[in-house]
């Protein structure tokens, strides 16, 4: 098979972890006789420096021309503490999501048997956790009207959703639930917010089309609590943009390291795969970044964009092997023990694929 993949390494540790995902993907291509054509493009702070735009038109064209996009991370501390900065790397991320129509952000959280003791939560609580968040990604308060009033002394952001936006996200949730344990949780704040009431109303109507799916409706504050109490009681969760942003960071803690969790952002035409961790600027260039989240994002890409399930499964298998063998970066090592470098982990995965 010919695979055309756009490569957006981005900022911070992005390029280092992307390098490992490329090595692993190339090894998979070699083993299964595929041809990958990579095309790289600039995003984030790197793109601001070069072209003054965190998601330049040229990059957008590269993404449109590809079958899938593999993305590292965006963000640079240079912009974080400068409220006057006119362009910010994160704006590139939002622009990219919107222009590529990536309305559904799929963020799985699962545990690895060999890492159960790495989680700050008790093993009995997290054992068997295998849940997926579907976060709405191109609407809500992230994209609503915002501004300042009263000479800058009052600020507002608006959370707005259309029934269509909710429906297309919820449809993906129902479909995913049908392939799993047929349990769907709609996370909202319908006791307070009108937009949440529209979410609930819309999902309640859709329920009738999926009689096999057992739907629960829970308030976001209660989910935030139950997520750390009994995460293994959840399966598929659907929610709006901001709630999803917050809850998926919370959920990532369950697995033991943020460096482990992959994600996919999909729309009707395009798909992008990225680790859920950020650009981790303090670690840039030190070779300590955990590449597994990006490698697992590549596995999701093989499966979801190309239907190559055997390839995805092999990536997951070698990731499990690296964890079991302790060929891992320092975030997964016991106190003080030196970790393997980012590229050593990548090399080990490649050797297990081709070996
Ligand atoms: C995420 C990130 C982004 C978001 C930021 C960097 C804009 O936190 O992908 O979860 O809030 O969506
Ligand atoms: Mg986030």
mmCIF file of C-alpha atoms and ligand atoms in Angstrom:
data_model
loop_
_atom_site.group_PDB
_atom_site.id
_atom_site.type_symbol
_atom_site.label_atom_id
_atom_site.label_comp_id
_atom_site.label_asym_id
_atom_site.label_seq_id
_atom_site.Cartn_x
_atom_site.Cartn_y
_atom_site.Cartn_z
ATOM 1 C CA UNK A 1 0.000 0.000 0.000
ATOM 2 C CA UNK A 2 1.136 3.579 -0.679
ATOM 3 C CA UNK A 3 0.762 5.843 2.338
ATOM 4 C CA UNK A 4 1.091 9.607 2.071
ATOM 5 C CA UNK A 5 1.722 11.060 5.500
ATOM 6 C CA UNK A 6 2.241 14.689 6.455
ATOM 7 C CA UNK A 7 4.726 15.171 9.252
ATOM 8 C CA UNK A 8 4.347 18.131 11.584
ATOM 9 C CA UNK A 9 7.036 17.807 14.238
ATOM 10 C CA UNK A 10 6.290 21.178 15.863
ATOM 11 C CA UNK A 11 8.030 22.522 18.955
ATOM 12 C CA UNK A 12 9.918 21.343 22.043
ATOM 13 C CA UNK A 13 10.228 17.568 22.224
ATOM 14 C CA UNK A 14 7.985 17.253 19.146
ATOM 15 C CA UNK A 15 10.808 16.581 16.663
ATOM 16 C CA UNK A 16 12.480 13.984 18.943
ATOM 17 C CA UNK A 17 9.369 11.916 19.538
ATOM 18 C CA UNK A 18 8.261 12.256 15.911
ATOM 19 C CA UNK A 19 11.646 10.869 14.801
ATOM 20 C CA UNK A 20 10.941 7.664 16.733
ATOM 21 C CA UNK A 21 7.437 7.324 15.294
ATOM 22 C CA UNK A 22 8.912 7.739 11.801
ATOM 23 C CA UNK A 23 11.553 5.068 12.488
ATOM 24 C CA UNK A 24 8.888 2.695 13.786
ATOM 25 C CA UNK A 25 6.511 3.421 10.882
ATOM 26 C CA UNK A 26 9.295 2.879 8.351
ATOM 27 C CA UNK A 27 10.128 -0.448 9.994
ATOM 28 C CA UNK A 28 6.460 -1.451 9.779
ATOM 29 C CA UNK A 29 6.402 -0.406 6.107
ATOM 30 C CA UNK A 30 9.475 -2.527 5.445
ATOM 31 C CA UNK A 31 8.029 -5.571 7.179
ATOM 32 C CA UNK A 32 4.597 -5.373 5.541
ATOM 33 C CA UNK A 33 5.723 -4.091 2.128
ATOM 34 C CA UNK A 34 4.185 -0.633 2.216
ATOM 35 C CA UNK A 35 5.650 2.541 0.782
ATOM 36 C CA UNK A 36 5.417 5.646 2.932
ATOM 37 C CA UNK A 37 5.885 9.072 1.409
ATOM 38 C CA UNK A 38 6.551 11.554 4.204
ATOM 39 C CA UNK A 39 6.146 15.285 3.655
ATOM 40 C CA UNK A 40 7.273 17.595 6.440
ATOM 41 C CA UNK A 41 5.876 21.039 7.174
ATOM 42 C CA UNK A 42 6.248 23.744 9.812
ATOM 43 C CA UNK A 43 3.865 24.436 12.705
ATOM 44 C CA UNK A 44 3.926 26.235 16.034
ATOM 45 C CA UNK A 45 6.754 28.477 17.213
ATOM 46 C CA UNK A 46 9.005 27.122 14.473
ATOM 47 C CA UNK A 47 6.491 28.307 11.861
ATOM 48 C CA UNK A 48 6.065 31.686 13.585
ATOM 49 C CA UNK A 49 9.822 32.202 13.430
ATOM 50 C CA UNK A 50 10.062 31.206 9.783
ATOM 51 C CA UNK A 51 6.824 32.597 8.370
ATOM 52 C CA UNK A 52 5.068 34.615 11.083
ATOM 53 C CA UNK A 53 2.150 32.164 11.202
ATOM 54 C CA UNK A 54 1.825 29.081 13.478
ATOM 55 C CA UNK A 55 -0.181 27.206 10.807
ATOM 56 C CA UNK A 56 0.905 28.613 7.447
ATOM 57 C CA UNK A 57 -1.055 28.037 4.243
ATOM 58 C CA UNK A 58 1.817 25.932 2.886
ATOM 59 C CA UNK A 59 1.488 23.579 5.851
ATOM 60 C CA UNK A 60 -2.256 23.367 5.342
ATOM 61 C CA UNK A 61 -1.696 22.338 1.713
ATOM 62 C CA UNK A 62 0.735 19.622 2.764
ATOM 63 C CA UNK A 63 -1.888 18.284 5.217
ATOM 64 C CA UNK A 64 -4.655 18.366 2.599
ATOM 65 C CA UNK A 65 -2.495 16.491 0.107
ATOM 66 C CA UNK A 66 -1.743 13.697 2.608
ATOM 67 C CA UNK A 67 -3.858 10.694 3.657
ATOM 68 C CA UNK A 68 -3.032 11.340 7.321
ATOM 69 C CA UNK A 69 -1.120 13.796 9.470
ATOM 70 C CA UNK A 70 1.316 12.785 12.207
ATOM 71 C CA UNK A 71 1.837 15.605 14.651
ATOM 72 C CA UNK A 72 4.303 16.146 17.509
ATOM 73 C CA UNK A 73 3.570 19.074 19.814
ATOM 74 C CA UNK A 74 3.099 22.806 19.777
ATOM 75 C CA UNK A 75 4.046 25.465 22.320
ATOM 76 C CA UNK A 76 7.015 27.516 23.460
ATOM 77 C CA UNK A 77 7.618 29.216 26.844
ATOM 78 C CA UNK A 78 8.714 32.366 25.021
ATOM 79 C CA UNK A 79 5.021 33.056 24.370
ATOM 80 C CA UNK A 80 3.481 31.769 27.605
ATOM 81 C CA UNK A 81 4.399 34.684 29.816
ATOM 82 C CA UNK A 82 3.909 37.363 27.220
ATOM 83 C CA UNK A 83 0.251 38.458 27.248
ATOM 84 C CA UNK A 84 1.049 40.978 24.526
ATOM 85 C CA UNK A 85 2.193 38.365 21.979
ATOM 86 C CA UNK A 86 0.054 38.815 18.874
ATOM 87 C CA UNK A 87 0.568 35.321 17.506
ATOM 88 C CA UNK A 88 0.894 32.236 19.686
ATOM 89 C CA UNK A 89 1.872 28.690 18.746
ATOM 90 C CA UNK A 90 -1.406 27.319 20.204
ATOM 91 C CA UNK A 91 -3.372 29.425 17.728
ATOM 92 C CA UNK A 92 -1.816 27.232 15.054
ATOM 93 C CA UNK A 93 -3.282 24.156 16.707
ATOM 94 C CA UNK A 94 -6.769 25.633 16.822
ATOM 95 C CA UNK A 95 -6.525 26.907 13.250
ATOM 96 C CA UNK A 96 -5.317 23.516 12.089
ATOM 97 C CA UNK A 97 -8.194 21.708 13.848
ATOM 98 C CA UNK A 98 -10.709 24.091 12.361
ATOM 99 C CA UNK A 99 -9.321 24.239 8.806
ATOM 100 C CA UNK A 100 -8.948 20.456 8.605
ATOM 101 C CA UNK A 101 -12.429 19.994 10.100
ATOM 102 C CA UNK A 102 -11.130 17.727 12.882
ATOM 103 C CA UNK A 103 -14.269 17.820 15.005
ATOM 104 C CA UNK A 104 -13.762 14.599 16.945
ATOM 105 C CA UNK A 105 -10.799 14.126 19.237
ATOM 106 C CA UNK A 106 -10.426 10.504 20.260
ATOM 107 C CA UNK A 107 -8.403 10.051 23.432
ATOM 108 C CA UNK A 108 -8.133 6.556 24.852
ATOM 109 C CA UNK A 109 -6.938 5.881 28.383
ATOM 110 C CA UNK A 110 -5.775 2.400 29.187
ATOM 111 C CA UNK A 111 -3.453 0.740 31.640
ATOM 112 C CA UNK A 112 -0.445 -1.453 30.953
ATOM 113 C CA UNK A 113 -0.237 -4.480 33.263
ATOM 114 C CA UNK A 114 3.524 -3.912 33.703
ATOM 115 C CA UNK A 115 2.971 -0.294 34.785
ATOM 116 C CA UNK A 116 0.085 -0.566 37.237
ATOM 117 C CA UNK A 117 2.361 0.571 40.085
ATOM 118 C CA UNK A 118 3.341 3.749 38.178
ATOM 119 C CA UNK A 119 -0.081 5.306 38.559
ATOM 120 C CA UNK A 120 -0.655 7.558 41.568
ATOM 121 C CA UNK A 121 -3.986 5.756 41.969
ATOM 122 C CA UNK A 122 -4.389 2.433 43.750
ATOM 123 C CA UNK A 123 -4.027 -0.613 41.494
ATOM 124 C CA UNK A 124 -7.386 -2.021 42.546
ATOM 125 C CA UNK A 125 -9.031 1.170 41.310
ATOM 126 C CA UNK A 126 -7.388 1.364 37.902
ATOM 127 C CA UNK A 127 -6.931 -2.287 36.956
ATOM 128 C CA UNK A 128 -8.674 -3.049 33.683
ATOM 129 C CA UNK A 129 -9.294 0.589 32.807
ATOM 130 C CA UNK A 130 -9.900 0.907 29.081
ATOM 131 C CA UNK A 131 -11.939 3.970 28.252
ATOM 132 C CA UNK A 132 -12.128 6.416 25.365
ATOM 133 C CA UNK A 133 -13.012 10.065 25.421
ATOM 134 C CA UNK A 134 -14.551 11.610 22.354
ATOM 135 C CA UNK A 135 -13.970 15.290 22.805
ATOM 136 C CA UNK A 136 -15.675 17.771 20.479
ATOM 137 C CA UNK A 137 -12.782 19.755 19.018
ATOM 138 C CA UNK A 138 -13.933 22.543 16.729
ATOM 139 C CA UNK A 139 -16.735 24.226 18.658
ATOM 140 C CA UNK A 140 -17.792 25.459 22.061
ATOM 141 C CA UNK A 141 -16.006 28.049 24.138
ATOM 142 C CA UNK A 142 -12.740 27.546 22.247
ATOM 143 C CA UNK A 143 -14.275 29.040 19.124
ATOM 144 C CA UNK A 144 -17.172 31.156 20.432
ATOM 145 C CA UNK A 145 -17.361 34.901 20.442
ATOM 146 C CA UNK A 146 -14.948 36.457 22.929
ATOM 147 C CA UNK A 147 -13.803 39.901 23.834
ATOM 148 C CA UNK A 148 -13.359 42.710 26.293
ATOM 149 C CA UNK A 149 -15.833 45.340 27.423
ATOM 150 C CA UNK A 150 -15.704 48.186 29.888
ATOM 151 C CA UNK A 151 -12.316 49.539 28.770
ATOM 152 C CA UNK A 152 -10.808 46.080 29.019
ATOM 153 C CA UNK A 153 -11.991 45.508 32.570
ATOM 154 C CA UNK A 154 -14.596 42.894 31.680
ATOM 155 C CA UNK A 155 -13.894 39.847 29.534
ATOM 156 C CA UNK A 156 -16.141 37.182 28.072
ATOM 157 C CA UNK A 157 -15.974 33.885 26.169
ATOM 158 C CA UNK A 158 -19.032 32.251 24.697
ATOM 159 C CA UNK A 159 -19.900 28.566 24.585
ATOM 160 C CA UNK A 160 -22.135 27.903 21.609
ATOM 161 C CA UNK A 161 -23.143 24.592 20.017
ATOM 162 C CA UNK A 162 -25.436 23.727 17.149
ATOM 163 C CA UNK A 163 -27.490 20.538 17.132
ATOM 164 C CA UNK A 164 -25.535 19.407 14.045
ATOM 165 C CA UNK A 165 -22.179 19.810 15.800
ATOM 166 C CA UNK A 166 -23.414 17.730 18.709
ATOM 167 C CA UNK A 167 -24.973 15.096 16.462
ATOM 168 C CA UNK A 168 -21.883 14.401 14.371
ATOM 169 C CA UNK A 169 -19.737 13.996 17.488
ATOM 170 C CA UNK A 170 -22.322 11.888 19.302
ATOM 171 C CA UNK A 171 -22.740 9.689 16.210
ATOM 172 C CA UNK A 172 -19.056 8.804 16.387
ATOM 173 C CA UNK A 173 -19.530 8.056 20.086
ATOM 174 C CA UNK A 174 -22.457 5.706 19.459
ATOM 175 C CA UNK A 175 -20.601 3.980 16.625
ATOM 176 C CA UNK A 176 -17.525 3.500 18.777
ATOM 177 C CA UNK A 177 -19.645 2.214 21.660
ATOM 178 C CA UNK A 178 -21.180 -0.370 19.312
ATOM 179 C CA UNK A 179 -17.688 -1.788 18.604
ATOM 180 C CA UNK A 180 -16.850 -1.925 22.313
ATOM 181 C CA UNK A 181 -18.946 -2.690 25.370
ATOM 182 C CA UNK A 182 -21.997 -0.698 24.187
ATOM 183 C CA UNK A 183 -21.792 1.781 27.044
ATOM 184 C CA UNK A 184 -21.834 5.513 26.405
ATOM 185 C CA UNK A 185 -21.611 8.336 28.921
ATOM 186 C CA UNK A 186 -22.682 11.837 27.921
ATOM 187 C CA UNK A 187 -20.747 14.302 30.066
ATOM 188 C CA UNK A 188 -22.310 17.727 30.494
ATOM 189 C CA UNK A 189 -23.423 20.388 32.942
ATOM 190 C CA UNK A 190 -27.092 20.301 32.009
ATOM 191 C CA UNK A 191 -28.138 21.406 35.489
ATOM 192 C CA UNK A 192 -26.673 24.841 34.710
ATOM 193 C CA UNK A 193 -25.746 25.377 31.061
ATOM 194 C CA UNK A 194 -28.153 25.782 28.160
ATOM 195 C CA UNK A 195 -25.591 24.421 25.689
ATOM 196 C CA UNK A 196 -25.356 21.287 27.865
ATOM 197 C CA UNK A 197 -29.136 20.939 27.791
ATOM 198 C CA UNK A 198 -28.971 20.901 23.998
ATOM 199 C CA UNK A 199 -26.277 18.198 24.192
ATOM 200 C CA UNK A 200 -28.449 16.077 26.444
ATOM 201 C CA UNK A 201 -31.599 16.630 24.405
ATOM 202 C CA UNK A 202 -29.789 15.729 21.168
ATOM 203 C CA UNK A 203 -28.182 12.581 22.566
ATOM 204 C CA UNK A 204 -31.489 11.495 24.119
ATOM 205 C CA UNK A 205 -33.129 11.614 20.685
ATOM 206 C CA UNK A 206 -30.226 9.735 19.085
ATOM 207 C CA UNK A 207 -30.430 7.015 21.725
ATOM 208 C CA UNK A 208 -33.478 5.601 19.959
ATOM 209 C CA UNK A 209 -31.369 4.839 16.859
ATOM 210 C CA UNK A 210 -28.968 2.770 18.952
ATOM 211 C CA UNK A 211 -31.219 0.679 21.202
ATOM 212 C CA UNK A 212 -28.347 -1.642 22.138
ATOM 213 C CA UNK A 213 -26.238 1.142 23.588
ATOM 214 C CA UNK A 214 -26.748 1.852 27.255
ATOM 215 C CA UNK A 215 -26.428 5.621 27.702
ATOM 216 C CA UNK A 216 -25.767 7.410 30.972
ATOM 217 C CA UNK A 217 -25.866 11.161 31.515
ATOM 218 C CA UNK A 218 -23.487 12.536 34.099
ATOM 219 C CA UNK A 219 -22.482 15.993 35.199
ATOM 220 C CA UNK A 220 -18.900 16.945 34.458
ATOM 221 C CA UNK A 221 -18.027 17.603 38.104
ATOM 222 C CA UNK A 222 -19.231 14.137 39.100
ATOM 223 C CA UNK A 223 -17.305 12.556 36.224
ATOM 224 C CA UNK A 224 -14.135 14.360 37.340
ATOM 225 C CA UNK A 225 -14.565 12.597 40.676
ATOM 226 C CA UNK A 226 -15.590 9.136 39.470
ATOM 227 C CA UNK A 227 -12.794 9.159 36.920
ATOM 228 C CA UNK A 228 -10.234 8.835 39.702
ATOM 229 C CA UNK A 229 -12.459 6.720 41.959
ATOM 230 C CA UNK A 230 -13.542 3.984 39.549
ATOM 231 C CA UNK A 231 -12.151 4.703 36.073
ATOM 232 C CA UNK A 232 -12.662 1.077 35.076
ATOM 233 C CA UNK A 233 -16.441 1.555 35.179
ATOM 234 C CA UNK A 234 -16.354 3.873 32.136
ATOM 235 C CA UNK A 235 -16.129 2.909 28.495
ATOM 236 C CA UNK A 236 -16.934 5.561 25.847
ATOM 237 C CA UNK A 237 -17.452 9.149 27.031
ATOM 238 C CA UNK A 238 -18.583 12.015 24.820
ATOM 239 C CA UNK A 239 -18.251 15.644 25.785
ATOM 240 C CA UNK A 240 -17.795 19.196 24.625
ATOM 241 C CA UNK A 241 -14.462 20.858 23.920
ATOM 242 C CA UNK A 242 -13.436 22.427 27.241
ATOM 243 C CA UNK A 243 -14.763 19.646 29.499
ATOM 244 C CA UNK A 244 -12.920 17.191 27.262
ATOM 245 C CA UNK A 245 -9.695 19.174 27.469
ATOM 246 C CA UNK A 246 -9.737 19.062 31.252
ATOM 247 C CA UNK A 247 -10.990 15.510 31.759
ATOM 248 C CA UNK A 248 -8.544 13.951 29.282
ATOM 249 C CA UNK A 249 -5.573 15.444 31.124
ATOM 250 C CA UNK A 250 -7.025 14.048 34.332
ATOM 251 C CA UNK A 251 -7.557 10.647 32.716
ATOM 252 C CA UNK A 252 -4.009 10.497 31.390
ATOM 253 C CA UNK A 253 -2.721 10.213 34.953
ATOM 254 C CA UNK A 254 -4.412 6.830 35.302
ATOM 255 C CA UNK A 255 -1.977 5.133 32.926
ATOM 256 C CA UNK A 256 1.025 6.283 34.956
ATOM 257 C CA UNK A 257 2.658 8.686 32.543
ATOM 258 C CA UNK A 258 1.418 11.375 30.208
ATOM 259 C CA UNK A 259 4.089 10.120 27.838
ATOM 260 C CA UNK A 260 2.047 7.030 27.040
ATOM 261 C CA UNK A 261 -1.305 8.188 25.737
ATOM 262 C CA UNK A 262 -1.976 8.638 22.012
ATOM 263 C CA UNK A 263 -4.823 10.426 20.296
ATOM 264 C CA UNK A 264 -6.547 10.877 16.967
ATOM 265 C CA UNK A 265 -8.453 13.891 15.705
ATOM 266 C CA UNK A 266 -10.764 13.133 12.846
ATOM 267 C CA UNK A 267 -13.313 14.806 10.635
ATOM 268 C CA UNK A 268 -15.027 13.739 7.467
ATOM 269 C CA UNK A 269 -12.016 14.366 5.182
ATOM 270 C CA UNK A 270 -8.874 14.509 7.284
ATOM 271 C CA UNK A 271 -7.269 12.792 10.238
ATOM 272 C CA UNK A 272 -4.443 13.787 12.526
ATOM 273 C CA UNK A 273 -2.610 11.681 15.096
ATOM 274 C CA UNK A 274 -0.707 13.103 18.039
ATOM 275 C CA UNK A 275 0.490 12.313 21.562
ATOM 276 C CA UNK A 276 -1.654 13.975 24.194
ATOM 277 C CA UNK A 277 1.357 15.435 26.007
ATOM 278 C CA UNK A 278 2.556 18.891 25.078
ATOM 279 C CA UNK A 279 5.883 20.255 23.886
ATOM 280 C CA UNK A 280 7.603 19.777 27.312
ATOM 281 C CA UNK A 281 10.088 22.610 26.618
ATOM 282 C CA UNK A 282 12.293 21.839 29.633
ATOM 283 C CA UNK A 283 13.151 18.470 28.126
ATOM 284 C CA UNK A 284 13.907 19.699 24.613
ATOM 285 C CA UNK A 285 17.047 18.165 23.175
ATOM 286 C CA UNK A 286 17.870 16.149 26.301
ATOM 287 C CA UNK A 287 16.852 12.802 24.848
ATOM 288 C CA UNK A 288 14.607 12.052 27.832
ATOM 289 C CA UNK A 289 11.194 12.470 26.198
ATOM 290 C CA UNK A 290 9.047 9.351 26.161
ATOM 291 C CA UNK A 291 8.294 8.536 22.508
ATOM 292 C CA UNK A 292 5.651 5.887 23.227
ATOM 293 C CA UNK A 293 2.603 8.177 23.037
ATOM 294 C CA UNK A 294 3.662 9.272 19.558
ATOM 295 C CA UNK A 295 4.504 5.719 18.505
ATOM 296 C CA UNK A 296 1.071 4.589 19.728
ATOM 297 C CA UNK A 297 -0.471 7.503 17.806
ATOM 298 C CA UNK A 298 1.193 6.083 14.694
ATOM 299 C CA UNK A 299 -0.449 2.731 15.543
ATOM 300 C CA UNK A 300 -3.830 4.481 15.639
ATOM 301 C CA UNK A 301 -2.990 6.020 12.264
ATOM 302 C CA UNK A 302 -2.233 2.651 10.649
ATOM 303 C CA UNK A 303 -5.493 1.266 12.013
ATOM 304 C CA UNK A 304 -7.881 4.158 11.533
ATOM 305 C CA UNK A 305 -6.651 5.925 8.387
ATOM 306 C CA UNK A 306 -5.445 2.879 6.472
ATOM 307 C CA UNK A 307 -7.353 -0.033 7.992
ATOM 308 C CA UNK A 308 -4.004 -1.761 8.662
ATOM 309 C CA UNK A 309 -4.924 -3.518 11.891
ATOM 310 C CA UNK A 310 -2.122 -6.081 11.877
ATOM 311 C CA UNK A 311 0.428 -3.293 11.555
ATOM 312 C CA UNK A 312 -1.159 -1.346 14.419
ATOM 313 C CA UNK A 313 -1.278 -4.464 16.563
ATOM 314 C CA UNK A 314 2.423 -5.147 16.000
ATOM 315 C CA UNK A 315 3.305 -1.618 17.122
ATOM 316 C CA UNK A 316 1.267 -2.111 20.299
ATOM 317 C CA UNK A 317 2.948 -5.453 20.866
ATOM 318 C CA UNK A 318 6.494 -4.085 20.621
ATOM 319 C CA UNK A 319 5.538 -1.175 22.882
ATOM 320 C CA UNK A 320 4.365 -3.733 25.472
ATOM 321 C CA UNK A 321 7.649 -5.598 24.998
ATOM 322 C CA UNK A 322 9.710 -2.462 25.598
ATOM 323 C CA UNK A 323 7.754 -1.792 28.807
ATOM 324 C CA UNK A 324 8.157 -5.373 29.988
ATOM 325 C CA UNK A 325 11.889 -5.336 29.176
ATOM 326 C CA UNK A 326 12.314 -2.002 30.959
ATOM 327 C CA UNK A 327 13.658 -0.276 27.838
ATOM 328 C CA UNK A 328 11.950 2.947 28.804
ATOM 329 C CA UNK A 329 12.654 6.626 29.343
ATOM 330 C CA UNK A 330 13.251 8.023 32.817
ATOM 331 C CA UNK A 331 9.599 8.924 33.484
ATOM 332 C CA UNK A 332 8.939 5.191 33.765
ATOM 333 C CA UNK A 333 12.036 4.244 35.760
ATOM 334 C CA UNK A 334 12.153 3.761 39.505
ATOM 335 C CA UNK A 335 13.547 6.588 41.651
ATOM 336 C CA UNK A 336 16.900 7.682 40.395
ATOM 337 C CA UNK A 337 17.414 4.868 37.904
ATOM 338 C CA UNK A 338 18.731 6.186 34.622
ATOM 339 C CA UNK A 339 16.320 5.872 31.739
ATOM 340 C CA UNK A 340 16.979 4.866 28.174
ATOM 341 C CA UNK A 341 17.171 7.742 25.751
ATOM 342 C CA UNK A 342 14.311 8.674 23.441
ATOM 343 C CA UNK A 343 16.119 7.248 20.422
ATOM 344 C CA UNK A 344 17.248 4.097 22.254
ATOM 345 C CA UNK A 345 13.593 3.317 22.913
ATOM 346 C CA UNK A 346 12.834 3.943 19.215
ATOM 347 C CA UNK A 347 15.742 1.718 18.137
ATOM 348 C CA UNK A 348 14.569 -1.071 20.433
ATOM 349 C CA UNK A 349 11.059 -0.941 18.944
ATOM 350 C CA UNK A 350 12.497 -1.080 15.422
ATOM 351 C CA UNK A 351 14.693 -4.059 16.313
ATOM 352 C CA UNK A 352 11.698 -5.909 17.750
ATOM 353 C CA UNK A 353 9.625 -5.212 14.613
ATOM 354 C CA UNK A 354 12.326 -6.310 12.190
ATOM 355 C CA UNK A 355 14.034 -8.871 14.417
HETATM 356 C C1 LIG B 1 -4.883 19.881 24.077
HETATM 357 C C2 LIG B 1 -4.171 21.145 24.472
HETATM 358 C C3 LIG B 1 -4.697 22.287 23.627
HETATM 359 C C4 LIG B 1 -6.172 22.428 23.914
HETATM 360 C C5 LIG B 1 -3.971 23.625 23.840
HETATM 361 C C6 LIG B 1 -2.473 23.498 23.647
HETATM 362 C C7 LIG B 1 -4.537 24.719 22.988
HETATM 363 O O1 LIG B 1 -4.325 21.388 25.821
HETATM 364 O O2 LIG B 1 -4.726 19.455 22.912
HETATM 365 O O3 LIG B 1 -5.556 19.295 24.914
HETATM 366 O O4 LIG B 1 -6.558 23.105 24.871
HETATM 367 O O5 LIG B 1 -6.957 21.865 23.153
HETATM 368 MG MG1 LIG B 2 -5.335 19.856 26.862
#
